[in-house]
Coordinates of C-alpha atoms and ligand atoms in Angstrom, one line a residue:
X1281 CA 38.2 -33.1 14.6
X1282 CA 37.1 -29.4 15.9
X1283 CA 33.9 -28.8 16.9
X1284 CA 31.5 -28.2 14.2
X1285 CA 30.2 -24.6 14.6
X1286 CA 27.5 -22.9 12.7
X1287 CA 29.3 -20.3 10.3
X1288 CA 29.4 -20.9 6.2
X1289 CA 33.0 -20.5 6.6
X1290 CA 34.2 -23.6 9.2
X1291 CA 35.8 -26.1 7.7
X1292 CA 36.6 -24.8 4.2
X1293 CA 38.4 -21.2 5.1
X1294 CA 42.0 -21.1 7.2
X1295 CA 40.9 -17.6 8.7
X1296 CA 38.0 -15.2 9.0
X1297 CA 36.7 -12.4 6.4
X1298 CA 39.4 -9.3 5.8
X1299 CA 37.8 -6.7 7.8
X1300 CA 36.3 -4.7 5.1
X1301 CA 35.0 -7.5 3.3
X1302 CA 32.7 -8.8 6.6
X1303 CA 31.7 -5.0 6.4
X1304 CA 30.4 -5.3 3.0
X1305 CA 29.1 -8.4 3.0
X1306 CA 27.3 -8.2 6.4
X1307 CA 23.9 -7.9 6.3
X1308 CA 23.0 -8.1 10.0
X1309 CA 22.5 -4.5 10.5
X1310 CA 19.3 -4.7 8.7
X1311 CA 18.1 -8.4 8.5
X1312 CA 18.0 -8.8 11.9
X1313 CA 14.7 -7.6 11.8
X1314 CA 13.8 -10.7 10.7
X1315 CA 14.7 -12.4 13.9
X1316 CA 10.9 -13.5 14.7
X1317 CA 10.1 -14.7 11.4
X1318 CA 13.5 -16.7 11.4
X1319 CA 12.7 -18.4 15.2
X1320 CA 9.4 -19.2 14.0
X1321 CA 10.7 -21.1 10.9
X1322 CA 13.4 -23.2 12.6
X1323 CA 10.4 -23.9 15.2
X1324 CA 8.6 -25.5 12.7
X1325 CA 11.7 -26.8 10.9
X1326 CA 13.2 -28.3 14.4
X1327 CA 10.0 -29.8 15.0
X1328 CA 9.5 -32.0 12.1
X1329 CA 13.0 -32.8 12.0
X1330 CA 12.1 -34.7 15.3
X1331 CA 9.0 -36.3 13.7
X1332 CA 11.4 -37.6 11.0
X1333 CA 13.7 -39.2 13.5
X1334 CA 16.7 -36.5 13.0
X1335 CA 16.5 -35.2 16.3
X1336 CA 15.4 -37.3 20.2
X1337 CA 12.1 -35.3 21.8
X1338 CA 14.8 -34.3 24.5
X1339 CA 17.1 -32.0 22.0
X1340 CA 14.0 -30.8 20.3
X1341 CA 12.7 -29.6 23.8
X1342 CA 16.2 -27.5 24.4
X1343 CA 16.3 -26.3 20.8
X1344 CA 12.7 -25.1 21.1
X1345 CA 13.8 -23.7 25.1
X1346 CA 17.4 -22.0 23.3
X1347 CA 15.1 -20.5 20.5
X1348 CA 12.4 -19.1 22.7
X1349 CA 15.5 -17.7 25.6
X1350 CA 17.0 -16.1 22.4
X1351 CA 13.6 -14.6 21.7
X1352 CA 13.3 -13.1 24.6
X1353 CA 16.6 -11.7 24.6
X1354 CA 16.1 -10.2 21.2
X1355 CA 12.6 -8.6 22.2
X1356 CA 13.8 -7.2 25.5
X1357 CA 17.2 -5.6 23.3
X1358 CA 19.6 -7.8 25.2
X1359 CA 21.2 -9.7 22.4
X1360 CA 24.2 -9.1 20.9
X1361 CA 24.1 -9.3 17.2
X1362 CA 27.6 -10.1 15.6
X1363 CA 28.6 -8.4 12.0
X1364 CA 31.0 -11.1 11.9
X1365 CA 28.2 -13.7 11.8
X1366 CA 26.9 -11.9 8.6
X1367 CA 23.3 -12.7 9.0
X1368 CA 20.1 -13.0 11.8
X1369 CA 20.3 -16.5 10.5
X1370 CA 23.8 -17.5 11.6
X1371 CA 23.8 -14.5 14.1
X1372 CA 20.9 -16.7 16.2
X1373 CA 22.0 -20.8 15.0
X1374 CA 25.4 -19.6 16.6
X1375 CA 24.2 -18.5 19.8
X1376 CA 21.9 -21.3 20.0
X1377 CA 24.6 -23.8 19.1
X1378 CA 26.5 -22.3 22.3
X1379 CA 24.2 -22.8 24.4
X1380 CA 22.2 -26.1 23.3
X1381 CA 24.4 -28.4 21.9
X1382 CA 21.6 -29.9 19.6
X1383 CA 21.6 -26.8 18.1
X1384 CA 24.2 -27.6 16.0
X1385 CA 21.8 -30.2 13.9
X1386 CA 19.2 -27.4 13.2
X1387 CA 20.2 -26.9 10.0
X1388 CA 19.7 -30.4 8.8
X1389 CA 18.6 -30.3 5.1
X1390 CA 18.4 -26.8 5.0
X1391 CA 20.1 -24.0 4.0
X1392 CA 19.9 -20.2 4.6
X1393 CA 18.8 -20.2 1.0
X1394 CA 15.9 -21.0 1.3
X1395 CA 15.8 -20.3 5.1
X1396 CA 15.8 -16.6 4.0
X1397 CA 13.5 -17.0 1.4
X1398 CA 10.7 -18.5 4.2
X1399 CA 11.6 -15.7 6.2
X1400 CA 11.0 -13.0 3.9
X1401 CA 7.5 -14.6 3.0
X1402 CA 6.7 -15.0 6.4
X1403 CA 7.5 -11.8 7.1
X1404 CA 6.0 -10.3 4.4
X1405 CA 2.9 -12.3 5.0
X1406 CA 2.6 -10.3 8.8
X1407 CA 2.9 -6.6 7.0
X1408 CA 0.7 -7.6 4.3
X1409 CA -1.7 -8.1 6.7
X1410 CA -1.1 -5.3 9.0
X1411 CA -1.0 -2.9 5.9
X1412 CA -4.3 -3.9 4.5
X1413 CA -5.3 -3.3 8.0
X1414 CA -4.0 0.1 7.6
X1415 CA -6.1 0.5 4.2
X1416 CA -9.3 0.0 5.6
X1417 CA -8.7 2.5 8.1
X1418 CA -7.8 5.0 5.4
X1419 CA -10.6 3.9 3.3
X1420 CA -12.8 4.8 6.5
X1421 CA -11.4 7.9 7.0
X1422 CA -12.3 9.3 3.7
X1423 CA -15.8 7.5 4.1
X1424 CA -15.9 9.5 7.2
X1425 CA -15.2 13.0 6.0
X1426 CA -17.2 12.5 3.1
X1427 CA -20.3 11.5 5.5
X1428 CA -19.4 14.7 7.7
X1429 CA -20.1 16.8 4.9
X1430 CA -22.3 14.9 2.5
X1431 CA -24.1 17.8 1.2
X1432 CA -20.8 19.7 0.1
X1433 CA -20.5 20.6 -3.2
X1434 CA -17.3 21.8 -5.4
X1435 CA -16.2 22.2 -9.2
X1436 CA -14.9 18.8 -10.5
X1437 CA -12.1 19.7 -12.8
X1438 CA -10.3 18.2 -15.8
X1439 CA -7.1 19.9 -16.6
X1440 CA -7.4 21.9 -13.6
X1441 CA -10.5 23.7 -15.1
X1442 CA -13.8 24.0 -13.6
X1443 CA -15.7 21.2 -15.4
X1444 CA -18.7 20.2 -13.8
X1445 CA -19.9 19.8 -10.3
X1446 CA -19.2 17.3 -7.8
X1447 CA -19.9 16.3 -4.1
X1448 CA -16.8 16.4 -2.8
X1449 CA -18.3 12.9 -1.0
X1450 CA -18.0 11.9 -4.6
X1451 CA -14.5 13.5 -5.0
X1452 CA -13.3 11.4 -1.9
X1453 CA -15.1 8.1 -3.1
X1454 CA -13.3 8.4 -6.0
X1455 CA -10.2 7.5 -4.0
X1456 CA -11.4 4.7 -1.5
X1457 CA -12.6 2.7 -4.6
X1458 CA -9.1 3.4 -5.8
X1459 CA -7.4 2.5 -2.5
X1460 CA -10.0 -1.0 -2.5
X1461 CA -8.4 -2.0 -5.9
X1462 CA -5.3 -1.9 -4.1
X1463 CA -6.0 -3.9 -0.7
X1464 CA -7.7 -6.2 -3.6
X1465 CA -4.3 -6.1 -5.2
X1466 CA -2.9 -7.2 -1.6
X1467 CA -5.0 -9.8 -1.0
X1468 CA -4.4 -11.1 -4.2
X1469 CA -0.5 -10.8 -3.8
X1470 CA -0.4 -12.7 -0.4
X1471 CA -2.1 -16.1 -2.0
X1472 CA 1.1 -16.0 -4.2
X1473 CA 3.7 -15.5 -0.7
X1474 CA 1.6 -17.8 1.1
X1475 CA 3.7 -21.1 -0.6
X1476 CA 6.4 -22.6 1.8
X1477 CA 9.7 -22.8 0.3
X1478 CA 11.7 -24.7 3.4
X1479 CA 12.9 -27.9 2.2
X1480 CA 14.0 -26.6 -1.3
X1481 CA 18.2 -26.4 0.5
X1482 CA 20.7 -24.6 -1.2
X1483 CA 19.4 -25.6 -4.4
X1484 CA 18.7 -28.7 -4.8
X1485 CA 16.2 -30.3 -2.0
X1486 CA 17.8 -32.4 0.5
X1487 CA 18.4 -36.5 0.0
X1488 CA 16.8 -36.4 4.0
X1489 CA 12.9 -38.0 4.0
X1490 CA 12.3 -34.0 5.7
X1491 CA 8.4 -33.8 5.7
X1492 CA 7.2 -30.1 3.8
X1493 CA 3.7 -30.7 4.1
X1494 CA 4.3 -30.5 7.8
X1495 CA 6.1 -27.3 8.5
X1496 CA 4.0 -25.9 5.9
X1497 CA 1.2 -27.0 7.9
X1498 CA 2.9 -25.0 11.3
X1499 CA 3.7 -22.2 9.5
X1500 CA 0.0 -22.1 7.7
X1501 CA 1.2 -22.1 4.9
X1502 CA -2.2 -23.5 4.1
X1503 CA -4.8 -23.2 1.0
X1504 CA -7.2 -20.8 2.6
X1505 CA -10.3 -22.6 1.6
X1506 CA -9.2 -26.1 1.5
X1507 CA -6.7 -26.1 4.5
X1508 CA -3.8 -28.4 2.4
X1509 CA -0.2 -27.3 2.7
X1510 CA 0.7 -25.2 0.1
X1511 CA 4.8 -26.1 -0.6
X1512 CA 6.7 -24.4 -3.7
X1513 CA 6.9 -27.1 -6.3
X1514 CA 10.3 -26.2 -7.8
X1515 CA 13.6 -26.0 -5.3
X1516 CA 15.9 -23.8 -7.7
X1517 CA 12.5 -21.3 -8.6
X1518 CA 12.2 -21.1 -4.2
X1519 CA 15.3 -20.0 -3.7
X1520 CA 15.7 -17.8 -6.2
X1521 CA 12.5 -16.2 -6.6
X1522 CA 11.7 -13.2 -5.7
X1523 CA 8.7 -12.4 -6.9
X1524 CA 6.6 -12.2 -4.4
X1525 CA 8.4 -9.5 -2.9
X1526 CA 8.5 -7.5 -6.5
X1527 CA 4.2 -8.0 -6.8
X1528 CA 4.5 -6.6 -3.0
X1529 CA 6.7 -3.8 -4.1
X1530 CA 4.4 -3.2 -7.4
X1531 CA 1.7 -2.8 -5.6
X1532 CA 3.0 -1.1 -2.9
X1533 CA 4.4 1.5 -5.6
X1534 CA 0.8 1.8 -6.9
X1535 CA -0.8 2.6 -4.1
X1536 CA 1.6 5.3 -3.2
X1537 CA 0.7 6.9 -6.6
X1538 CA -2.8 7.0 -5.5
X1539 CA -2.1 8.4 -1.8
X1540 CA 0.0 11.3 -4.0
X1541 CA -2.9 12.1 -5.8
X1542 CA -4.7 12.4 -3.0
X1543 CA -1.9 14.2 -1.3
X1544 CA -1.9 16.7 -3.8
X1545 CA -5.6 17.5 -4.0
X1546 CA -5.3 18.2 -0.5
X1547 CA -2.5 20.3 -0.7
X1548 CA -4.4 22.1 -3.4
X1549 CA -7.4 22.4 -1.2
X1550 CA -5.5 23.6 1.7
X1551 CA -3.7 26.9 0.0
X1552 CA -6.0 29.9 0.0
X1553 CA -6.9 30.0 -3.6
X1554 CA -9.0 27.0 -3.0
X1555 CA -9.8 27.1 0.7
X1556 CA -12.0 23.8 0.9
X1557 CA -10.4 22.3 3.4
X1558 CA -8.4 23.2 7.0
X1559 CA -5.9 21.0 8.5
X1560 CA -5.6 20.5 11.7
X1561 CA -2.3 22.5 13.2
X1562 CA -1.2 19.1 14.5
X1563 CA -0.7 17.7 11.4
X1564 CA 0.5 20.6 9.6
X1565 CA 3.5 22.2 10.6
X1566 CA 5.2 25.8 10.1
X1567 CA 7.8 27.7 8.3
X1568 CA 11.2 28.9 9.5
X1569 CA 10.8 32.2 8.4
X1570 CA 7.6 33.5 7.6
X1571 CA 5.4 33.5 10.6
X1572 CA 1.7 33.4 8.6
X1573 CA 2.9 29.8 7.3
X1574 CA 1.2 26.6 7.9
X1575 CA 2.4 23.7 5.4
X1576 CA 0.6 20.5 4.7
X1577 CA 3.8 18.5 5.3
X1578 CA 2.1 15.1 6.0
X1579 CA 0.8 15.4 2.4
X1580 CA 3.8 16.8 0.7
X1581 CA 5.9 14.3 2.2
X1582 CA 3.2 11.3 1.4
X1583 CA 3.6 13.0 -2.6
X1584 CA 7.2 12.8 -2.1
X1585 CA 8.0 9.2 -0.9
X1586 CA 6.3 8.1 -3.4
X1587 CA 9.5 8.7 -5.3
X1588 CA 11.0 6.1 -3.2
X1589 CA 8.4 3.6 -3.3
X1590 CA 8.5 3.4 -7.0
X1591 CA 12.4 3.8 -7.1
X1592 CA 12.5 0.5 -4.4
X1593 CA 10.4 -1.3 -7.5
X1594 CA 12.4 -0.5 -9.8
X1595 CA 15.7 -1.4 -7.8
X1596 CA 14.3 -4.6 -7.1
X1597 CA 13.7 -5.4 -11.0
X1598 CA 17.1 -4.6 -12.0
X1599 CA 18.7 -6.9 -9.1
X1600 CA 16.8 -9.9 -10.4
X1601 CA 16.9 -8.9 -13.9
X1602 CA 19.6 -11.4 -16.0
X1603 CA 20.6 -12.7 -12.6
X1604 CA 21.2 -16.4 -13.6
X1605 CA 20.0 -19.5 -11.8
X1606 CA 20.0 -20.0 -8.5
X1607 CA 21.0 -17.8 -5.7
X1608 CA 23.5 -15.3 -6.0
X1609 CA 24.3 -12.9 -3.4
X1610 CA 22.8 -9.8 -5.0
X1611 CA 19.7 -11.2 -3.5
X1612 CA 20.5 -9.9 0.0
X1613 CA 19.9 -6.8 -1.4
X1614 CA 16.1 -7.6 -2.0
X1615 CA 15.5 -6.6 1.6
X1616 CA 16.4 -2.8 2.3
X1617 CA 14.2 -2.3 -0.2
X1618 CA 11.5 -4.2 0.5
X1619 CA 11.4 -3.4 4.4
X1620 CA 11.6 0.5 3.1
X1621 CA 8.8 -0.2 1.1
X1622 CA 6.8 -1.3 3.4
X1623 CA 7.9 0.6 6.1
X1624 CA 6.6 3.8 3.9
X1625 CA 3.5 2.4 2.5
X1626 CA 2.6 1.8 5.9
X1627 CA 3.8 5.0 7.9
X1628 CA 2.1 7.2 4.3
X1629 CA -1.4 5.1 4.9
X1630 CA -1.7 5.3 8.6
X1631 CA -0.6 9.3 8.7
X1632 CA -3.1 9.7 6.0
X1633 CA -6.1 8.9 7.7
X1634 CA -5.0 10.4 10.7
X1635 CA -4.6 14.3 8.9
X1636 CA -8.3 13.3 7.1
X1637 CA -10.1 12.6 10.5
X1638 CA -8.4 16.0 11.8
X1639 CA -9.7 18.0 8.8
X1640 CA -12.2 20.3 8.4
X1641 CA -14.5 21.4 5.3
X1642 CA -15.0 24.8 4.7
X1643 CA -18.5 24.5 3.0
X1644 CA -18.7 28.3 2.4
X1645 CA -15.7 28.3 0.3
X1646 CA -16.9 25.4 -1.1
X1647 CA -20.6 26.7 -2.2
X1648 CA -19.2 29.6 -3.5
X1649 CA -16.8 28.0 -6.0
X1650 CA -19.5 25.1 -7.2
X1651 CA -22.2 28.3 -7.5
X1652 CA -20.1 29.3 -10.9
X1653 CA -22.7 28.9 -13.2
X1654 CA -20.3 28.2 -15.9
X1655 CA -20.0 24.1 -14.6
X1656 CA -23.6 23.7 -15.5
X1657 CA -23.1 24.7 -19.4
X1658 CA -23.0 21.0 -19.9
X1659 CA -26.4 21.2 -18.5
X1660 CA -27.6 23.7 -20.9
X1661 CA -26.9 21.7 -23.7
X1662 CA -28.7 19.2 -22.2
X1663 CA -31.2 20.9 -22.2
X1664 CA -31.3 21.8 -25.8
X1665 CA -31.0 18.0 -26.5
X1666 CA -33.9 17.5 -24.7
X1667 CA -35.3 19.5 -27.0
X1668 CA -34.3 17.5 -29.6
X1669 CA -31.4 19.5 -31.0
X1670 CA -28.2 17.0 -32.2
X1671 CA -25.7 17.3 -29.0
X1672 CA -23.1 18.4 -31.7
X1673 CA -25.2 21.9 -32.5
X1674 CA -26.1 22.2 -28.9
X1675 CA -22.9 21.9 -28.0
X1676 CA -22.3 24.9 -30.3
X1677 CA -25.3 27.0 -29.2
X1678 CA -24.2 26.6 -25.8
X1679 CA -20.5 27.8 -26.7
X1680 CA -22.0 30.8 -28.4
X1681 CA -24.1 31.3 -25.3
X1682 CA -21.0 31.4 -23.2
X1683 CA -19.0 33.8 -25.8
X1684 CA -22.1 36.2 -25.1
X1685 CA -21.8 36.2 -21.5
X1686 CA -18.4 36.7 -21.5
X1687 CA -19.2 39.6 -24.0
X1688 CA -21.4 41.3 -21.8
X1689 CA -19.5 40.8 -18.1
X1690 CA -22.5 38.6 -17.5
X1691 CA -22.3 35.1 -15.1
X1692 CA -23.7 32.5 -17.6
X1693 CA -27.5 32.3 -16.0
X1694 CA -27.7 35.9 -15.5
X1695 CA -28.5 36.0 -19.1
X1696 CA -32.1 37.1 -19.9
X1697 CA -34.3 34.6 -21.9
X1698 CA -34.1 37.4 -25.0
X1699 CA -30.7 37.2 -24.7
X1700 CA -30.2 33.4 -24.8
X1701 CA -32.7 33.2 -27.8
X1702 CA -30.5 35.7 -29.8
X1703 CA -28.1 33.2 -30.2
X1704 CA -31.0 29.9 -30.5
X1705 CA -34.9 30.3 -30.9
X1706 CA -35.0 26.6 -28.9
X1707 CA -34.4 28.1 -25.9
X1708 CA -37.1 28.5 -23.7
X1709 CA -38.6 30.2 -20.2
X1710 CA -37.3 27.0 -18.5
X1711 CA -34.0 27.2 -19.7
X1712 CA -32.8 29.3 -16.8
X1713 CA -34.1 26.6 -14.5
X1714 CA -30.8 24.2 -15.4
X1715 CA -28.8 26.6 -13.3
X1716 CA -30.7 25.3 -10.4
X1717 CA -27.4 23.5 -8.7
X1718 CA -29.7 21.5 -6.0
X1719 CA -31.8 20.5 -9.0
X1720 CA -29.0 19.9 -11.2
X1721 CA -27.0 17.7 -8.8
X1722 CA -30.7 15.7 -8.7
X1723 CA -30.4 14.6 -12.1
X1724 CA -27.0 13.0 -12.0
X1725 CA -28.7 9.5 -10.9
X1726 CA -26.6 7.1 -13.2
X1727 CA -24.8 4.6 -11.4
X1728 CA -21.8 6.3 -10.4
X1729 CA -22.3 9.7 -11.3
X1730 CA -22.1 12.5 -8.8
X1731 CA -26.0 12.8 -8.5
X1732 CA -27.4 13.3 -5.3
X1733 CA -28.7 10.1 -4.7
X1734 CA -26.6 7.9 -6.5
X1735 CA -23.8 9.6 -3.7
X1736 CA -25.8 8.6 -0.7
X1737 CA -26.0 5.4 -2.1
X1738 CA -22.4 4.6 -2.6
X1739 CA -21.7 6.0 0.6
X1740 CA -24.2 3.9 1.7
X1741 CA -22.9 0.8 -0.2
X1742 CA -18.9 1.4 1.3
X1743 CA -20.2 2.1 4.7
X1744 CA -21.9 -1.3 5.1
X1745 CA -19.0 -2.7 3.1
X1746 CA -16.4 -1.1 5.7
X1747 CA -18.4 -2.0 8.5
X1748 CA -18.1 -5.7 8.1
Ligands
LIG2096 N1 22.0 -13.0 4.1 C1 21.7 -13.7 3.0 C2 20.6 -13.1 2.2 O1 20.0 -12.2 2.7 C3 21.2 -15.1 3.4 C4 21.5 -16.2 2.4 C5 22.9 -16.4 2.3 N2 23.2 -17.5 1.5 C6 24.4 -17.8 1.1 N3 24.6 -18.8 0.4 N4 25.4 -17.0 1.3 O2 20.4 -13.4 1.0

């Protein structure tokens, strides 16, 4: 009998692939990225197969020497990945296999079905972490500028009208409690990848005694509070699931919609209409043609991969939508997508934080724009409800009030008191006094408002939180 050797093909098939077909089936040229995350699983699955009697102490030692040799090789770039292998899987069980003879019972009970579907979790698992690394740093960054110019003010707007004003500390809060819902969102998703699915085979489990609870245990795949094994509970749901991955992806597309929000305030606040803000030239760069130009790339760019972040969701849905039980193929192409996912979110988060610490306020521009009178006619009526006038008729005086100023070219608290009381008798000497901006921003002391020290104290609150 020939040798066995470690392809999907030996045995069954007189020949090799047609050449096109290997070409289009391969998927070498991007899984191989996997190559750690694979090593590390057939560590843990070599090593209970010799607690279960399936392999001597002396082939698991050259198994786990011909794994850690091909690590090596792999990290320094000196391996050769084969397309005709199709996969990291078979591309580094073959090499093994030729040079450690054991090698070639590694994949006792288990199949690169659910071999692919451990190494996609624990990969996933590593950039999970690494990206809600990432957040935090963002989330400081914006708690950073914020802090550096805690006593700026500027308009608030709803549909892009001046509405009412704002610290722009309060502006920028506004997103880190966004981005915190998503490292939440994160946190949350990785409970769901942290199950093991090794033992599940191609489908159906394996008739071997293999031990789950122990390479779950290596590859801590563990409850985080009470330290058991977690193991998925269903073999034909662990091969063929892939939801993990699309939570990742969800989330990951979320989050990218909030970075483009914040991308595009900044890219607002860096054109000269506006003016809050400088960017640093290093993370701007220039145009071709007209010399003046400074562009906020980073931003535009972070705004525009969005569009692949949320396309890479919804590619991922449509693969695994109607796909029937178990594996199929199609799920190989659950991993382009995935690694560009992440490989975005991450790059967009990290080059986030890095144009925010390199930006500067520019708090005259700023004071000039939140001095409009206008955003404190919410104020006014205020006022009159203080008074005791129904909100809905104060609301009406105070429109009038505007109309008049208007009228007369006038900004809104330039307005004499005879003026103001031509359009209400409730108005009084004091009414002037709501276009007090420092005094104004006082008053804004519900929790979460933009007052001045309800601000501090959120800033407080997410420094001490960030700290930790
Ligand atoms: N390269 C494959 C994938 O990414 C690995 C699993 C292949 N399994 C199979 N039965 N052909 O999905």
């Amino acid at each position: 009998m020939k040798k066995s050797s470690p392809t999907s093909r030996s045995g069954r098939f007189a020949g090799g692939p047609a050449a096109d077909v290997a070409q289009f089936t391969e998927s070498i040229s991007f899984d191989w990225r996997l190559w750690r995350h694979d090593i590390l699983g057939s560590t843990a699955h070599a090593t209970m197969l010799q607690k279960i009697g399936v392999l001597t102490q002396a082939e698991l030692r050259a198994i786990l020497k011909g794994l850690d040799t091909i690590a090596k090789e792999i990290a320094a770039g000196k391996f050769f990945w084969k397309p005709e292998l199709e996969d990291v899987h078979m591309n580094i069980e073959a090499e093994l296999t030729k040079r450690v003879p054991a090698g070639a019972k590694l994949h006792t009970g288990r199949s690169r079905n659910d071999q692919v579907a451990l190494d996609i979790r624990l990969w996933l698992r590593d950039e999970t972490i690494e990206l809600c690394l990432e957040l935090m740093d963002l989330k400081k960054a914006l708690i950073e500028l914020a802090d550096k110019n805690s006593e700026v003010i500027i308009p608030g707007y709803t549909h892009m009208q001046r509405a009412q004003p704002v610290y722009f500390a309060h502006h920028l809060l506004a997103y880190v409690e966004m981005i915190d819902r998503d490292h939440d969102r994160f946190d949350d998703c990785y409970l769901r990848m942290n199950v093991c699915p090794l033992g599940s085979g191609a489908i159906a489990g394996s008739t071997l005694p293999l031990d789950r609870e122990l390479v779950a245990k290596l590859l801590d795949f563990v409850d985080l509070k009470t330290g058991k094994p977690r193991v998925t509970q269903n073999s034909m749901d662990a091969v063929s699931d892939r939801d993990f991955a699309v939570e990742f992806c969800s989330v990951a597309a979320l989050l990218a919609v909030h970075i483009s929000r914040l991308a595009e305030d900044l890219i607002l606040w860096a054109g000269a209409e506006f003016n809050f803000i400088k960017i640093a030239d290093a993370y701007t760069t220039g145009s071709s043609l007209m010399p003046q130009k400074k562009n906020p790339d980073i931003a535009e760019l972070a705004r525009g991969k969005t569009g692949r972040v949320i396309g890479n969701l919804v590619a991922l849905l449509t693969l695994l939508k109607g796909l029937p039980m178990t594996y199929n193929r199609d799920l190989q192409e659950d991993k382009e997508r995935l690694f560009d996912t992440a490989n975005t979110v991450r790059a967009t988060t990290r080059l986030m934080a890095a144009m925010l610490r390199h930006t500067k306020v520019n708090a005259v521009a700023c004071a000039t724009a939140a001095n409009d009178p206008a955003l404190l006619a919410t104020d006014l009526a205020d006022y009159l409800v203080r008074k005791n006038m129904p909100f809905r008729q104060a609301h009406h005086v105070v429109g009038a009030v505007v109309a008049l100023a208007e009228k007369s070219g006038k900004p809104l608290n330039q307005l004499t008191l005879a003026e103001l009381q031509t359009v209400d008798k409730t108005f009084g000497r004091d009414a002037l006094g709501v276009f007090n901006l420092k005094t104004a921003m006082a008053k804004r002391n519900l929790t979460g408002a933009p007052g001045t020290k309800e601000v501090a104290k959120q800033l407080a609150r997410w420094r001490e939180q960030l700290a930790q």
